[in-house]
Structures are given as C-alpha cells and as structure tokens.
Amino acid sequence: MGSISESATVPYRPTPADITLENHRPGDPAKILFQNVRILDSTGRLPYLGSVLIEGERVVAVGQVDPSATEGALIIDGEGRKTLMSGLIDAHTHLSWNNARNLDDLIKLPAEEHVLFTAHSAKTYLDCGYTMCFGAAAARPRLDIAVKASIKSGLIPGPRSLANAPEITTTGGAIAPSISRYADGPYEMRKAVREAIELGADNVKLSMTGDNFVDDMPSQDTYFTLEETVAAVEEAHNRGKRVCAHARSAASVKMCLVAGVDVIYHASFIDAEGMDLLERHKDSVFVAPTINLPIATCAGAAVPYGVTVELAEKQGLRHEVDVACTAMTEMHRRGIRMLPGGDYGFAWTPHGTYARDLQHFVTRFGYTPMESILAATALGGEMMGHPDELGKVQPGYYADVILVDGDPLADIAVLQDQEKLHAIVINGHVHKHVR
Ligand SMILES: [Zn+2]
C-alpha cells in the first residue's frame, strides 16, 4: 500500500453510546444479596469469599456488606463455592446470523421470521451469561437496531448492545454480497456511513478483505483503499460512532491503524510493520481475533454441511489459524487489548456456543484463565465505552452479574455450560435463578 503515513491518525474516543436498560421494573427485587460467594471482581484480584449487594440497577457493596443494608433483599447463596462475576462480552456479535450454512443463506429467512430469530439470539446471549454485545454487522438494515430498542424497553430479554447496520464493502469485494451495502471511493463511503447513522447504528462495519472461506477471495486480498478507509472513519467519528473492520490481510490492518479504526477483526496476516504500528496504537484500538469459526471448520465441525477437513485445508483455513495464533500470541505479549467473541451464528458454530472463545484464548494464545476472563469482562466494559459501569463487580457498576457453579479459573470451559450458570442478573433484573 506504499508508504504509511500516520498523519491521518487523530487520537479519538468515540462518544459512549446509550447502553441503559429500562427493565428494572415493579416486581423485580429492590435488593439482591449474593452471600457466601467467591467474588471474581475483574480488577485482577484473585477470587475471595464474601457478599455482594445489589440495589436497583447497580451494585452497591462488594466483599463486606452491612447487614442492616440487606433488609428485604432477595438472598442468593453461593454455598462458599459458586463464583460471582461480571457478565461477559461478545466483541463481534451478529445477532441476525441465523445459524445458516453459508453467508448468502443469511438472508434467505423471510423478514418476519428473521426479526424473531434475531430476538431469540439476543435471549440466547443472555442465557449464556453474556450481558454485553458489540454489534459487528446485521443481515438486514434495522435488525440490530430494532432488537436493541426492544431489549431496552423491556419487551424482550437480551444483553446491552451496540447496534450495527449491514457491512459496507466495495464493488467486487463483498464476501457476503446479499447482505452488503456497496460503496466505492471516499464520497460513497461517506454516504454509506451516513446512511447507517441515519438508521440508528452505534457501530459501522467495513468489510475490507477477502476470507479464505469464500472461493477466489483469499484472506490476504485487500479491497479497500486507505482513502476509502479514512473517509469512512472520519465520517463515523464526526458523529461519535465506532468503526469495526473485517481485516484479515496485512495491508488492511495497517490501513485500519492509520485511519483510526476502533476495532480490528481477525488481523490474521498482520506483518511485522503492522505489529509495531498496532503496539503504538494500543491505547486506542481493540482487536477481536474471532478465531472460533476457522478452528471449528478445521476440526471437522462443518463436515455435515459439505465442508470437509481437506477442503478447509485447501481453502487455507488451517494455515490462517496457525498464522493467526502466532500473531495473537505476540499481541498478547505486547499488551494489545484483545477480546473474545465472534461470528457465532453459522450452522456449525451456532448461537449458544459463544464461550468457546474464552477457551481459545487460553489454549491458543497463551492467556491464563484470569487474563481470558478479564478480556471478556473488564475489557468489555472498555470496548462498550463504559469502563466505569460495565465489566466488573464493583460498587457503582451496573448489576450485570452471573453466578457460576464452579471455578472458571480452574476450568475455563465451565463457562460453556449453561446449566452451571445458577444465576444471571442484568440491570438488577433476575433473568435466571436456579435454587
Ligand atoms: Zn463477522
């Protein structure tokens, strides 16, 4: 892409989007006391035994709770072994991906059914302990936006979310043509971003590269120019919106960093120059590797859908997984803010299996279980734009917590088992409580 100039980069913080919920309503307990729980507070401190008091939609006391403050509280007992922790984030959420067999089947569901499916995905996230979802493109223009509004009003259950619109791509560069918004050149980029903002999107998605999963569109191919990337980011940032990008190639990662993209997805083929640039920008950018889909495909999960392990190998997926895991291990070493999550909603990586990502961070990128949990909680609060209210169990934070029957530090996979989630509370509302 020629010489890289960082002059286009302006230190920037997107305006925090509205993540408030109105579902603390009459009938919800005024107070909830978690007692005798192992508190994993996401400050980095090791779990310790204590109590957590919730009042209304917020956590008000953690550790020692004044008994006189707990009168009338719903009491949930952890029996000294259950772990109370923040709800999780999926950093690359597609609520409207409908467990299809391929990208173009994502739109084959009629619109009415698609709305219901998207609402159901949102509930599934919450059922799995996910209280934060960072939208990474919708299959129809307003699906994320409508579902977010319905969750906010209490009409349907779901996580706090940042909504996205259809992903923006260039002519000839669409990996999912039927669900893409096309734009070529800086002026059309600006218009496409403005359209997403007009719809009500919190996030804008750029699909900048190929994807080994798609025939004749290798992951190393780059379909955006720097000029287009800069125009899209400038337009979004002018309106306080975040930009995330499907960026698998080395060139695309550098364009993202120069242009000021907020969230880089995949980054599999990042080169040495890109890695150094990323490190220099580590306080203003997040990376979500979104590695589960290629890992699952290489492991044969897609065989029932016609993608054999041999085909996955031929498509370059195994090579990409190998290269990406090496890159992510190096990013971890350099302190890049990496978050789990991503691309759930295909037939062999269906909704409900999200927490596999936390395990991949441990087994593939060299994270400790604690680091993986911090990435899925505290960093989630940062990515959602509310680091002082989301992602930790601390006084003043929103009461978005899960009670796990087990020790996720001893076995990170316990978070994949919905039956081990004995309580799920969001905004002080009890979504689930197993007695
Ligand atoms: Zn995606």
Short mmCIF file of C-alpha atoms and ligand atoms in Angstrom, two decimals:
data_model
loop_
_atom_site.label_atom_id
_atom_site.label_comp_id
_atom_site.label_asym_id
_atom_site.label_seq_id
_atom_site.Cartn_x
_atom_site.Cartn_y
_atom_site.Cartn_z
CA MET A 1 0.00 0.00 0.00
CA GLY A 2 3.01 2.30 -0.40
CA SER A 3 4.43 4.35 2.40
CA ILE A 4 2.46 4.59 5.58
CA SER A 5 1.76 7.98 6.99
CA GLU A 6 0.35 8.32 10.44
CA SER A 7 -0.65 11.91 9.83
CA ALA A 8 -4.26 10.86 9.24
CA THR A 9 -4.48 9.46 12.74
CA VAL A 10 -6.12 11.70 15.28
CA PRO A 11 -6.34 10.44 18.85
CA TYR A 12 -10.02 9.81 19.21
CA ARG A 13 -12.52 8.46 21.70
CA PRO A 14 -15.96 7.60 20.30
CA THR A 15 -18.89 9.06 22.17
CA PRO A 16 -20.29 6.43 24.56
CA ALA A 17 -23.48 5.01 23.09
CA ASP A 18 -26.65 4.55 25.11
CA ILE A 19 -26.46 1.18 26.82
CA THR A 20 -29.08 1.83 29.50
CA LEU A 21 -31.95 -0.58 30.06
CA GLU A 22 -35.40 0.12 31.42
CA ASN A 23 -36.09 -3.40 32.59
CA HIS A 24 -35.79 -2.82 36.31
CA ARG A 25 -39.47 -2.73 36.95
CA PRO A 26 -42.09 -3.31 39.60
CA GLY A 27 -41.90 -6.99 40.57
CA ASP A 28 -38.11 -7.06 40.35
CA PRO A 29 -36.45 -7.27 43.78
CA ALA A 30 -35.47 -3.89 45.18
CA LYS A 31 -32.34 -5.54 46.52
CA ILE A 32 -30.42 -8.74 45.81
CA LEU A 33 -27.85 -10.14 48.23
CA PHE A 34 -25.38 -12.68 46.92
CA GLN A 35 -23.87 -14.20 50.04
CA ASN A 36 -21.17 -16.76 50.60
CA VAL A 37 -19.91 -16.37 47.03
CA ARG A 38 -16.40 -16.42 45.59
CA ILE A 39 -16.15 -12.91 44.19
CA LEU A 40 -14.22 -12.66 40.91
CA ASP A 41 -14.38 -8.90 40.59
CA SER A 42 -12.42 -8.39 37.32
CA THR A 43 -9.97 -5.96 38.90
CA GLY A 44 -7.33 -8.71 38.61
CA ARG A 45 -7.64 -9.69 42.27
CA LEU A 46 -7.97 -13.42 42.90
CA PRO A 47 -11.46 -14.59 43.92
CA TYR A 48 -12.28 -14.16 47.60
CA LEU A 49 -15.21 -15.17 49.76
CA GLY A 50 -17.77 -12.51 50.54
CA SER A 51 -21.11 -10.93 49.72
CA VAL A 52 -22.37 -8.61 47.01
CA LEU A 53 -25.34 -6.31 47.45
CA ILE A 54 -27.36 -5.01 44.51
CA GLU A 55 -29.81 -2.16 44.87
CA GLY A 56 -32.00 -1.29 41.91
CA GLU A 57 -29.88 -1.50 38.78
CA ARG A 58 -26.47 -1.10 40.46
CA VAL A 59 -24.02 -2.99 42.61
CA VAL A 60 -23.72 -1.05 45.86
CA ALA A 61 -21.44 -3.13 48.09
CA VAL A 62 -18.82 -5.82 47.43
CA GLY A 63 -16.98 -8.01 49.93
CA GLN A 64 -18.29 -6.96 53.32
CA VAL A 65 -21.93 -5.92 53.35
CA ASP A 66 -23.51 -4.08 56.28
CA PRO A 67 -26.29 -6.46 57.50
CA SER A 68 -28.63 -3.55 58.18
CA ALA A 69 -28.49 -2.65 54.47
CA THR A 70 -29.74 -6.06 53.33
CA GLU A 71 -33.25 -5.97 54.79
CA GLY A 72 -35.85 -7.23 52.33
CA ALA A 73 -33.23 -8.43 49.85
CA LEU A 74 -33.68 -11.50 47.70
CA ILE A 75 -30.93 -13.75 49.04
CA ILE A 76 -28.93 -15.96 46.70
CA ASP A 77 -26.43 -18.19 48.47
CA GLY A 78 -23.20 -19.35 46.82
CA GLU A 79 -22.52 -22.05 49.43
CA GLY A 80 -18.92 -20.94 49.58
CA ARG A 81 -18.07 -22.46 46.21
CA LYS A 82 -20.03 -20.69 43.49
CA THR A 83 -18.29 -17.85 41.67
CA LEU A 84 -19.93 -14.46 41.22
CA MET A 85 -18.52 -12.50 38.30
CA SER A 86 -19.40 -9.92 35.71
CA GLY A 87 -21.45 -10.89 32.68
CA LEU A 88 -19.38 -11.48 29.54
CA ILE A 89 -18.90 -9.64 26.23
CA ASP A 90 -19.01 -10.90 22.68
CA ALA A 91 -16.83 -8.41 20.83
CA HIS A 92 -18.01 -9.45 17.36
CA THR A 93 -21.73 -10.14 17.55
CA HIS A 94 -24.11 -10.98 14.74
CA LEU A 95 -27.50 -11.25 16.42
CA SER A 96 -29.12 -11.71 13.00
CA TRP A 97 -26.85 -14.52 11.74
CA ASN A 98 -29.39 -17.32 11.67
CA ASN A 99 -27.25 -20.46 12.00
CA ALA A 100 -27.11 -20.67 8.20
CA ARG A 101 -24.84 -23.00 6.23
CA ASN A 102 -23.15 -20.15 4.34
CA LEU A 103 -23.00 -16.38 4.11
CA ASP A 104 -25.62 -16.00 1.41
CA ASP A 105 -28.18 -18.11 3.25
CA LEU A 106 -28.19 -15.48 5.99
CA ILE A 107 -30.80 -13.52 4.07
CA LYS A 108 -32.98 -16.42 2.93
CA LEU A 109 -35.15 -16.28 6.01
CA PRO A 110 -38.24 -14.12 5.38
CA ALA A 111 -38.11 -10.78 7.16
CA GLU A 112 -40.73 -11.59 9.79
CA GLU A 113 -39.06 -14.84 10.85
CA HIS A 114 -35.74 -13.05 10.76
CA VAL A 115 -36.87 -10.50 13.32
CA LEU A 116 -37.98 -13.29 15.65
CA PHE A 117 -34.73 -15.19 15.13
CA THR A 118 -32.69 -12.09 15.95
CA ALA A 119 -34.70 -11.52 19.13
CA HIS A 120 -34.12 -15.14 20.05
CA SER A 121 -30.36 -14.80 19.56
CA ALA A 122 -30.38 -11.88 21.95
CA LYS A 123 -32.09 -14.02 24.59
CA THR A 124 -29.62 -16.84 23.92
CA TYR A 125 -26.72 -14.49 24.62
CA LEU A 126 -28.22 -13.60 27.99
CA ASP A 127 -29.00 -17.27 28.73
CA CYS A 128 -25.27 -17.93 28.20
CA GLY A 129 -24.19 -15.23 30.64
CA TYR A 130 -23.44 -12.57 28.03
CA THR A 131 -24.56 -9.11 29.12
CA MET A 132 -22.57 -7.10 26.53
CA CYS A 133 -22.66 -7.47 22.75
CA PHE A 134 -20.66 -5.32 20.34
CA GLY A 135 -22.54 -5.42 17.04
CA ALA A 136 -20.44 -6.42 14.03
CA ALA A 137 -22.97 -6.10 11.18
CA ALA A 138 -26.59 -7.04 10.65
CA ALA A 139 -28.08 -9.13 7.86
CA ARG A 140 -30.87 -6.57 7.32
CA PRO A 141 -30.57 -2.83 7.91
CA ARG A 142 -32.55 -2.43 11.15
CA LEU A 143 -32.46 -5.85 12.82
CA ASP A 144 -29.81 -4.95 15.44
CA ILE A 145 -31.35 -1.53 15.96
CA ALA A 146 -34.91 -2.79 16.48
CA VAL A 147 -33.86 -5.61 18.78
CA LYS A 148 -31.70 -3.26 20.86
CA ALA A 149 -34.67 -0.91 21.31
CA SER A 150 -36.94 -3.79 22.32
CA ILE A 151 -34.43 -5.02 24.90
CA LYS A 152 -34.06 -1.51 26.27
CA SER A 153 -37.80 -1.08 26.76
CA GLY A 154 -38.10 -4.48 28.46
CA LEU A 155 -40.21 -6.01 25.69
CA ILE A 156 -37.74 -8.86 25.16
CA PRO A 157 -34.78 -10.19 27.17
CA GLY A 158 -31.25 -9.63 25.96
CA PRO A 159 -27.84 -8.11 26.63
CA ARG A 160 -26.76 -4.50 26.46
CA SER A 161 -25.67 -3.99 22.89
CA LEU A 162 -24.17 -1.62 20.37
CA ALA A 163 -26.14 -1.94 17.15
CA ASN A 164 -24.70 -2.25 13.68
CA ALA A 165 -26.16 -1.97 10.16
CA PRO A 166 -25.20 -4.01 7.07
CA GLU A 167 -21.48 -4.17 6.46
CA ILE A 168 -20.01 -1.75 3.94
CA THR A 169 -17.98 -3.20 1.11
CA THR A 170 -16.57 -2.24 -2.27
CA THR A 171 -17.65 -3.48 -5.70
CA GLY A 172 -16.10 -6.88 -6.27
CA GLY A 173 -15.02 -7.08 -2.64
CA ALA A 174 -18.10 -8.49 -0.96
CA ILE A 175 -17.64 -11.79 0.87
CA ALA A 176 -21.40 -11.78 1.55
CA PRO A 177 -22.92 -9.93 -1.43
CA SER A 178 -26.57 -10.37 -0.47
CA ILE A 179 -26.19 -8.62 2.88
CA SER A 180 -23.68 -5.91 1.94
CA ARG A 181 -24.00 -2.18 1.39
CA TYR A 182 -21.75 -1.28 -1.54
CA ALA A 183 -19.67 1.88 -1.69
CA ASP A 184 -16.74 2.86 -3.89
CA GLY A 185 -14.49 5.82 -3.32
CA PRO A 186 -14.46 8.26 -0.42
CA TYR A 187 -17.70 10.04 -1.29
CA GLU A 188 -19.75 6.86 -1.46
CA MET A 189 -18.11 5.70 1.77
CA ARG A 190 -19.25 8.85 3.49
CA LYS A 191 -22.78 8.35 2.19
CA ALA A 192 -22.89 4.70 3.29
CA VAL A 193 -21.70 5.63 6.78
CA ARG A 194 -24.22 8.46 6.98
CA GLU A 195 -26.99 6.04 6.00
CA ALA A 196 -26.02 3.65 8.81
CA ILE A 197 -26.05 6.55 11.25
CA GLU A 198 -29.42 7.70 9.98
CA LEU A 199 -30.81 4.20 10.59
CA GLY A 200 -29.63 4.44 14.20
CA ALA A 201 -26.48 2.32 14.21
CA ASP A 202 -23.98 2.72 17.05
CA ASN A 203 -21.22 0.99 15.08
CA VAL A 204 -20.15 0.96 11.45
CA LYS A 205 -18.64 -2.16 9.85
CA LEU A 206 -16.19 -2.16 6.96
CA SER A 207 -15.56 -5.45 5.16
CA MET A 208 -12.10 -4.73 3.83
CA THR A 209 -10.59 -8.06 2.79
CA GLY A 210 -11.29 -11.47 1.43
CA ASP A 211 -11.91 -14.52 3.54
CA ASN A 212 -10.39 -17.94 2.90
CA PHE A 213 -13.82 -19.38 3.50
CA VAL A 214 -15.04 -17.80 0.24
CA ASP A 215 -13.90 -19.16 -3.14
CA ASP A 216 -11.42 -16.96 -5.02
CA MET A 217 -11.37 -14.34 -2.26
CA PRO A 218 -8.28 -15.14 -0.20
CA SER A 219 -7.90 -13.58 3.23
CA GLN A 220 -4.72 -11.81 2.08
CA ASP A 221 -6.64 -9.79 -0.57
CA THR A 222 -7.45 -6.18 0.30
CA TYR A 223 -10.46 -4.50 -1.30
CA PHE A 224 -10.41 -1.06 0.35
CA THR A 225 -8.06 1.82 -0.30
CA LEU A 226 -6.61 3.90 2.51
CA GLU A 227 -8.55 6.88 1.14
CA GLU A 228 -11.83 4.97 1.48
CA THR A 229 -10.97 3.77 4.97
CA VAL A 230 -10.04 7.26 6.15
CA ALA A 231 -13.26 8.71 4.71
CA ALA A 232 -15.44 6.11 6.43
CA VAL A 233 -13.71 6.51 9.78
CA GLU A 234 -13.74 10.30 9.65
CA GLU A 235 -17.45 10.31 8.86
CA ALA A 236 -18.29 7.89 11.68
CA HIS A 237 -16.08 9.66 14.21
CA ASN A 238 -17.56 13.02 13.30
CA ARG A 239 -20.81 11.60 14.65
CA GLY A 240 -19.27 9.85 17.65
CA LYS A 241 -19.73 6.35 16.19
CA ARG A 242 -17.30 3.44 16.36
CA VAL A 243 -15.83 1.67 13.32
CA CYS A 244 -15.03 -2.02 13.24
CA ALA A 245 -13.46 -3.79 10.30
CA HIS A 246 -13.18 -7.27 8.82
CA ALA A 247 -9.43 -7.02 8.20
CA ARG A 248 -7.56 -10.27 7.63
CA SER A 249 -4.75 -9.06 5.33
CA ALA A 250 -1.51 -7.37 6.37
CA ALA A 251 -2.30 -4.24 4.34
CA SER A 252 -5.81 -3.87 5.76
CA VAL A 253 -4.58 -3.95 9.35
CA LYS A 254 -2.17 -1.10 8.63
CA MET A 255 -4.90 0.90 6.89
CA CYS A 256 -7.13 0.42 9.93
CA LEU A 257 -4.41 1.71 12.24
CA VAL A 258 -3.54 4.69 10.07
CA ALA A 259 -7.20 5.61 9.55
CA GLY A 260 -8.14 5.17 13.22
CA VAL A 261 -10.49 2.17 13.03
CA ASP A 262 -11.58 1.40 16.60
CA VAL A 263 -11.94 -2.39 16.43
CA ILE A 264 -9.96 -4.69 14.15
CA TYR A 265 -11.46 -8.11 13.50
CA HIS A 266 -9.25 -11.10 12.65
CA ALA A 267 -5.91 -9.40 11.79
CA SER A 268 -4.66 -12.92 10.94
CA PHE A 269 -1.97 -11.92 8.45
CA ILE A 270 -0.63 -8.87 10.28
CA ASP A 271 3.06 -8.35 9.37
CA ALA A 272 5.98 -7.04 11.45
CA GLU A 273 5.36 -3.43 10.43
CA GLY A 274 1.68 -3.75 11.31
CA MET A 275 2.51 -5.31 14.65
CA ASP A 276 4.74 -2.37 15.59
CA LEU A 277 2.09 0.09 14.43
CA LEU A 278 -0.54 -1.78 16.44
CA GLU A 279 1.60 -1.60 19.54
CA ARG A 280 1.98 2.15 19.12
CA HIS A 281 -1.80 2.49 18.92
CA LYS A 282 -2.67 0.01 21.64
CA ASP A 283 -4.46 2.53 23.84
CA SER A 284 -6.92 3.46 21.10
CA VAL A 285 -7.68 0.19 19.33
CA PHE A 286 -9.14 -3.21 20.17
CA VAL A 287 -8.56 -6.50 18.37
CA ALA A 288 -11.06 -9.35 18.27
CA PRO A 289 -9.42 -12.37 16.61
CA THR A 290 -12.73 -14.19 16.10
CA ILE A 291 -10.93 -17.45 15.70
CA ASN A 292 -13.63 -19.98 16.55
CA LEU A 293 -15.13 -20.27 13.07
CA PRO A 294 -11.92 -21.35 11.28
CA ILE A 295 -10.89 -23.52 14.23
CA ALA A 296 -14.23 -25.32 14.23
CA THR A 297 -14.14 -25.71 10.46
CA CYS A 298 -10.63 -27.20 10.54
CA ALA A 299 -11.74 -29.57 13.29
CA GLY A 300 -14.40 -31.02 11.01
CA ALA A 301 -17.46 -29.36 12.54
CA ALA A 302 -18.65 -28.31 9.08
CA VAL A 303 -18.44 -31.78 7.53
CA PRO A 304 -22.22 -32.30 7.79
CA TYR A 305 -22.58 -29.08 5.77
CA GLY A 306 -20.27 -30.10 2.97
CA VAL A 307 -17.02 -28.56 4.17
CA THR A 308 -14.58 -31.39 4.70
CA VAL A 309 -11.35 -31.01 6.63
CA GLU A 310 -9.49 -31.47 3.32
CA LEU A 311 -11.48 -28.66 1.73
CA ALA A 312 -10.82 -26.39 4.72
CA GLU A 313 -7.13 -27.15 4.34
CA LYS A 314 -7.28 -26.39 0.62
CA GLN A 315 -9.07 -23.12 1.31
CA GLY A 316 -6.15 -22.12 3.51
CA LEU A 317 -8.10 -22.13 6.76
CA ARG A 318 -5.61 -24.24 8.67
CA HIS A 319 -2.74 -22.06 7.52
CA GLU A 320 -4.70 -18.99 8.60
CA VAL A 321 -5.39 -20.46 12.05
CA ASP A 322 -1.69 -21.24 12.50
CA VAL A 323 -0.55 -17.80 11.38
CA ALA A 324 -3.25 -16.04 13.40
CA CYS A 325 -2.48 -17.93 16.62
CA THR A 326 1.18 -16.96 16.32
CA ALA A 327 0.17 -13.32 15.76
CA MET A 328 -2.30 -13.30 18.66
CA THR A 329 0.29 -14.82 20.99
CA GLU A 330 2.63 -11.97 20.05
CA MET A 331 -0.16 -9.38 20.54
CA HIS A 332 -0.79 -10.82 23.99
CA ARG A 333 2.92 -10.44 24.77
CA ARG A 334 2.80 -6.79 23.65
CA GLY A 335 -0.26 -5.95 25.75
CA ILE A 336 -2.70 -5.37 22.88
CA ARG A 337 -6.30 -5.18 24.07
CA MET A 338 -7.77 -8.38 22.61
CA LEU A 339 -11.31 -9.53 23.28
CA PRO A 340 -13.07 -12.84 22.76
CA GLY A 341 -16.13 -13.32 20.67
CA GLY A 342 -17.13 -13.60 17.14
CA ASP A 343 -19.04 -14.80 14.16
CA TYR A 344 -21.32 -17.17 16.05
CA GLY A 345 -24.48 -17.90 14.10
CA PHE A 346 -23.37 -20.38 11.45
CA ALA A 347 -24.69 -23.93 11.33
CA TRP A 348 -21.57 -25.47 12.88
CA THR A 349 -20.81 -22.55 15.21
CA PRO A 350 -24.35 -21.84 16.33
CA HIS A 351 -25.68 -19.31 18.78
CA GLY A 352 -25.25 -20.53 22.34
CA THR A 353 -21.66 -21.74 21.96
CA TYR A 354 -20.04 -18.31 22.47
CA ALA A 355 -17.82 -19.10 25.46
CA ARG A 356 -15.61 -21.38 23.37
CA ASP A 357 -13.74 -18.21 22.59
CA LEU A 358 -12.51 -17.85 26.18
CA GLN A 359 -11.02 -21.30 25.96
CA HIS A 360 -9.29 -20.49 22.65
CA PHE A 361 -7.60 -17.50 24.33
CA VAL A 362 -6.14 -19.93 26.88
CA THR A 363 -5.28 -22.88 24.65
CA ARG A 364 -4.24 -20.98 21.50
CA PHE A 365 -2.96 -17.54 22.54
CA GLY A 366 -1.24 -18.28 25.85
CA TYR A 367 -3.65 -16.42 28.13
CA THR A 368 -4.14 -17.53 31.70
CA PRO A 369 -7.79 -18.22 32.56
CA MET A 370 -7.78 -15.00 34.63
CA GLU A 371 -6.48 -12.98 31.66
CA SER A 372 -9.12 -14.54 29.42
CA ILE A 373 -11.87 -13.62 31.89
CA LEU A 374 -10.54 -10.07 32.26
CA ALA A 375 -10.60 -9.75 28.46
CA ALA A 376 -14.20 -10.97 28.43
CA THR A 377 -15.36 -8.67 31.24
CA ALA A 378 -13.29 -5.61 32.19
CA LEU A 379 -12.09 -5.04 28.61
CA GLY A 380 -15.69 -5.49 27.53
CA GLY A 381 -16.64 -2.50 29.64
CA GLU A 382 -13.90 -0.51 27.90
CA MET A 383 -14.98 -1.61 24.44
CA MET A 384 -18.61 -0.77 25.18
CA GLY A 385 -17.44 2.71 26.14
CA HIS A 386 -18.45 2.43 29.81
CA PRO A 387 -15.35 1.21 31.67
CA ASP A 388 -16.59 2.64 34.98
CA GLU A 389 -20.00 0.98 34.81
CA LEU A 390 -19.64 -2.31 32.91
CA GLY A 391 -17.43 -5.38 33.17
CA LYS A 392 -16.55 -5.50 36.86
CA VAL A 393 -18.19 -6.43 40.14
CA GLN A 394 -17.54 -3.17 41.94
CA PRO A 395 -19.69 -0.61 43.77
CA GLY A 396 -21.36 1.73 41.30
CA TYR A 397 -21.25 -0.70 38.40
CA TYR A 398 -24.40 -1.94 36.70
CA ALA A 399 -25.73 -5.11 38.28
CA ASP A 400 -24.85 -7.36 35.33
CA VAL A 401 -23.55 -10.48 37.05
CA ILE A 402 -23.52 -14.25 36.72
CA LEU A 403 -23.24 -16.89 39.42
CA VAL A 404 -21.22 -19.86 38.21
CA ASP A 405 -21.43 -23.26 39.89
CA GLY A 406 -17.73 -23.90 39.61
CA ASP A 407 -14.34 -22.26 39.33
CA PRO A 408 -13.70 -20.79 35.88
CA LEU A 409 -10.06 -20.18 36.84
CA ALA A 410 -9.59 -23.92 37.32
CA ASP A 411 -11.66 -24.83 34.26
CA ILE A 412 -12.42 -22.04 31.78
CA ALA A 413 -14.74 -24.42 29.89
CA VAL A 414 -17.26 -24.30 32.75
CA LEU A 415 -18.49 -21.03 31.20
CA GLN A 416 -19.67 -23.00 28.16
CA ASP A 417 -22.18 -24.95 30.24
CA GLN A 418 -25.45 -23.09 30.64
CA GLU A 419 -26.51 -25.49 33.40
CA LYS A 420 -23.62 -24.22 35.51
CA LEU A 421 -24.96 -20.68 35.35
CA HIS A 422 -27.06 -20.68 38.51
CA ALA A 423 -27.99 -17.02 38.38
CA ILE A 424 -27.99 -14.39 35.64
CA VAL A 425 -28.80 -10.81 36.62
CA ILE A 426 -28.83 -7.86 34.26
CA ASN A 427 -29.55 -4.31 35.37
CA GLY A 428 -30.73 -5.70 38.71
CA HIS A 429 -33.31 -7.85 36.93
CA VAL A 430 -33.17 -11.57 37.70
CA HIS A 431 -33.12 -13.28 34.30
CA LYS A 432 -32.34 -16.69 35.79
CA HIS A 433 -32.07 -18.13 39.28
CA VAL A 434 -31.63 -21.83 39.98
CA ARG A 435 -32.48 -22.60 43.58
ZN ZN B 1 -18.35 -11.29 11.43
#
